[in-house]
């Protein structure tokens, strides 16, 4: 079983395709999340993924830990043997087991935490508003306690996603955890997913966020020179990655 490679951009992106209801209330909550993650210059936090069958919510079968670091439009995360860096000029995926560096251009939606170009999130909010108005398959509610806001969404006709819960810390504005109930085959690598018999079977995927801290790293983390140098049209791996092979995923690099 392998964890989906999720950065905050995917986490928040899941909200954007999984909501229905009074759009202004939901968008306000999401805008507040965006603002919380956009303020610190050098923000890092830990993540943990746990999985359990839906019928046995306490019987976790897998657990992976990782770390995320954000600053402006740049991001870095590490999970298991995979590392991803958005330097602003390059998106670098490091596959340590295969000793591969995969290079692409940062997409227009890969700003800070995937919140839109330059991390502003305005275009993303417009897209969200459009989807909320057209999506009739989702029911959602916002629960509030003294400590947390909780966005709860349920699919009327579950497919890959059945239910999602987002727990937002009221004091910090950051996410505490996310609980997704997903079809069991979604927890496997796409290359073997078709061979998994998951009809009617769902699993609980819990993502926890902890150890938020500011100014725990500096801008050198996003220096592409730590990974490769460019000589003419050639990319050459350097330092700890000198034995890696480079694959280009975008034209014009």
mmCIF file with all atom_site columns, N, CA and C in Angstrom, residues 41-44 69-71 74-76 85 214-223 226:
data_model
loop_
_atom_site.group_PDB
_atom_site.id
_atom_site.type_symbol
_atom_site.label_atom_id
_atom_site.label_alt_id
_atom_site.label_comp_id
_atom_site.label_asym_id
_atom_site.label_entity_id
_atom_site.label_seq_id
_atom_site.pdbx_PDB_ins_code
_atom_site.Cartn_x
_atom_site.Cartn_y
_atom_site.Cartn_z
_atom_site.occupancy
_atom_site.B_iso_or_equiv
_atom_site.pdbx_formal_charge
_atom_site.auth_seq_id
_atom_site.auth_comp_id
_atom_site.auth_asym_id
_atom_site.auth_atom_id
_atom_site.pdbx_PDB_model_num
ATOM 1  N N  . UNK A 1 41  ? 6.851  33.722 6.312  1.00 0.00 ? 41  UNK A N  1
ATOM 2  C CA . UNK A 1 41  ? 7.831  33.710 5.221  1.00 0.00 ? 41  UNK A CA 1
ATOM 3  C C  . UNK A 1 41  ? 8.429  32.321 5.024  1.00 0.00 ? 41  UNK A C  1
ATOM 4  N N  . UNK A 1 42  ? 8.766  31.644 6.097  1.00 0.00 ? 42  UNK A N  1
ATOM 5  C CA . UNK A 1 42  ? 9.375  30.317 6.010  1.00 0.00 ? 42  UNK A CA 1
ATOM 6  C C  . UNK A 1 42  ? 8.634  29.413 6.992  1.00 0.00 ? 42  UNK A C  1
ATOM 7  N N  . UNK A 1 43  ? 7.604  28.737 6.476  1.00 0.00 ? 43  UNK A N  1
ATOM 8  C CA . UNK A 1 43  ? 6.737  27.904 7.303  1.00 0.00 ? 43  UNK A CA 1
ATOM 9  C C  . UNK A 1 43  ? 6.998  26.435 7.030  1.00 0.00 ? 43  UNK A C  1
ATOM 10 N N  . UNK A 1 44  ? 7.164  25.650 8.082  1.00 0.00 ? 44  UNK A N  1
ATOM 11 C CA . UNK A 1 44  ? 7.320  24.208 7.916  1.00 0.00 ? 44  UNK A CA 1
ATOM 12 C C  . UNK A 1 44  ? 6.388  23.479 8.873  1.00 0.00 ? 44  UNK A C  1
ATOM 13 N N  . UNK A 1 69  ? 7.580  22.348 3.570  1.00 0.00 ? 69  UNK A N  1
ATOM 14 C CA . UNK A 1 69  ? 8.157  23.660 3.834  1.00 0.00 ? 69  UNK A CA 1
ATOM 15 C C  . UNK A 1 69  ? 7.680  24.608 2.740  1.00 0.00 ? 69  UNK A C  1
ATOM 16 N N  . UNK A 1 70  ? 7.202  25.781 3.160  1.00 0.00 ? 70  UNK A N  1
ATOM 17 C CA . UNK A 1 70  ? 6.621  26.744 2.240  1.00 0.00 ? 70  UNK A CA 1
ATOM 18 C C  . UNK A 1 70  ? 7.222  28.121 2.447  1.00 0.00 ? 70  UNK A C  1
ATOM 19 N N  . UNK A 1 71  ? 7.419  28.846 1.343  1.00 0.00 ? 71  UNK A N  1
ATOM 20 C CA . UNK A 1 71  ? 7.841  30.239 1.426  1.00 0.00 ? 71  UNK A CA 1
ATOM 21 C C  . UNK A 1 71  ? 7.491  30.935 0.121  1.00 0.00 ? 71  UNK A C  1
ATOM 22 N N  . UNK A 1 74  ? 7.235  29.297 -3.436 1.00 0.00 ? 74  UNK A N  1
ATOM 23 C CA . UNK A 1 74  ? 8.107  28.122 -3.452 1.00 0.00 ? 74  UNK A CA 1
ATOM 24 C C  . UNK A 1 74  ? 7.682  27.109 -2.387 1.00 0.00 ? 74  UNK A C  1
ATOM 25 N N  . UNK A 1 75  ? 7.935  25.847 -2.686 1.00 0.00 ? 75  UNK A N  1
ATOM 26 C CA . UNK A 1 75  ? 7.544  24.799 -1.751 1.00 0.00 ? 75  UNK A CA 1
ATOM 27 C C  . UNK A 1 75  ? 8.499  23.617 -1.831 1.00 0.00 ? 75  UNK A C  1
ATOM 28 N N  . UNK A 1 76  ? 8.529  22.866 -0.750 1.00 0.00 ? 76  UNK A N  1
ATOM 29 C CA . UNK A 1 76  ? 9.348  21.642 -0.663 1.00 0.00 ? 76  UNK A CA 1
ATOM 30 C C  . UNK A 1 76  ? 8.589  20.650 0.205  1.00 0.00 ? 76  UNK A C  1
ATOM 31 N N  . UNK A 1 85  ? 10.326 19.718 -5.029 1.00 0.00 ? 85  UNK A N  1
ATOM 32 C CA . UNK A 1 85  ? 10.747 21.090 -4.782 1.00 0.00 ? 85  UNK A CA 1
ATOM 33 C C  . UNK A 1 85  ? 10.227 21.977 -5.904 1.00 0.00 ? 85  UNK A C  1
ATOM 34 N N  . UNK A 1 214 ? 7.941  28.515 12.272 1.00 0.00 ? 214 UNK A N  1
ATOM 35 C CA . UNK A 1 214 ? 8.347  29.547 11.330 1.00 0.00 ? 214 UNK A CA 1
ATOM 36 C C  . UNK A 1 214 ? 9.851  29.767 11.402 1.00 0.00 ? 214 UNK A C  1
ATOM 37 N N  . UNK A 1 215 ? 10.416 30.211 10.271 1.00 0.00 ? 215 UNK A N  1
ATOM 38 C CA . UNK A 1 215 ? 11.839 30.533 10.172 1.00 0.00 ? 215 UNK A CA 1
ATOM 39 C C  . UNK A 1 215 ? 12.729 29.368 10.597 1.00 0.00 ? 215 UNK A C  1
ATOM 40 N N  . UNK A 1 216 ? 12.322 28.150 10.227 1.00 0.00 ? 216 UNK A N  1
ATOM 41 C CA . UNK A 1 216 ? 13.115 26.967 10.559 1.00 0.00 ? 216 UNK A CA 1
ATOM 42 C C  . UNK A 1 216 ? 14.050 26.561 9.417  1.00 0.00 ? 216 UNK A C  1
ATOM 43 N N  . UNK A 1 217 ? 14.049 27.322 8.313  1.00 0.00 ? 217 UNK A N  1
ATOM 44 C CA . UNK A 1 217 ? 14.942 27.065 7.182  1.00 0.00 ? 217 UNK A CA 1
ATOM 45 C C  . UNK A 1 217 ? 15.143 28.382 6.459  1.00 0.00 ? 217 UNK A C  1
ATOM 46 N N  . UNK A 1 218 ? 15.984 28.381 5.425  1.00 0.00 ? 218 UNK A N  1
ATOM 47 C CA . UNK A 1 218 ? 16.196 29.612 4.658  1.00 0.00 ? 218 UNK A CA 1
ATOM 48 C C  . UNK A 1 218 ? 16.036 29.343 3.175  1.00 0.00 ? 218 UNK A C  1
ATOM 49 N N  . UNK A 1 219 ? 16.214 30.361 2.363  1.00 0.00 ? 219 UNK A N  1
ATOM 50 C CA . UNK A 1 219 ? 15.921 30.268 0.937  1.00 0.00 ? 219 UNK A CA 1
ATOM 51 C C  . UNK A 1 219 ? 16.849 29.325 0.184  1.00 0.00 ? 219 UNK A C  1
ATOM 52 N N  . UNK A 1 220 ? 17.977 28.949 0.771  1.00 0.00 ? 220 UNK A N  1
ATOM 53 C CA . UNK A 1 220 ? 18.882 28.029 0.090  1.00 0.00 ? 220 UNK A CA 1
ATOM 54 C C  . UNK A 1 220 ? 18.229 26.678 -0.168 1.00 0.00 ? 220 UNK A C  1
ATOM 55 N N  . UNK A 1 221 ? 17.183 26.349 0.599  1.00 0.00 ? 221 UNK A N  1
ATOM 56 C CA . UNK A 1 221 ? 16.472 25.092 0.395  1.00 0.00 ? 221 UNK A CA 1
ATOM 57 C C  . UNK A 1 221 ? 15.938 24.985 -1.023 1.00 0.00 ? 221 UNK A C  1
ATOM 58 N N  . UNK A 1 222 ? 15.602 26.130 -1.635 1.00 0.00 ? 222 UNK A N  1
ATOM 59 C CA . UNK A 1 222 ? 14.997 26.136 -2.960 1.00 0.00 ? 222 UNK A CA 1
ATOM 60 C C  . UNK A 1 222 ? 16.011 26.395 -4.079 1.00 0.00 ? 222 UNK A C  1
ATOM 61 N N  . UNK A 1 223 ? 17.293 26.293 -3.769 1.00 0.00 ? 223 UNK A N  1
ATOM 62 C CA . UNK A 1 223 ? 18.343 26.505 -4.760 1.00 0.00 ? 223 UNK A CA 1
ATOM 63 C C  . UNK A 1 223 ? 18.477 25.262 -5.640 1.00 0.00 ? 223 UNK A C  1
ATOM 64 N N  . UNK A 1 226 ? 21.549 22.799 -5.809 1.00 0.00 ? 226 UNK A N  1
ATOM 65 C CA . UNK A 1 226 ? 21.789 21.692 -4.894 1.00 0.00 ? 226 UNK A CA 1
ATOM 66 C C  . UNK A 1 226 ? 21.539 20.353 -5.575 1.00 0.00 ? 226 UNK A C  1
#
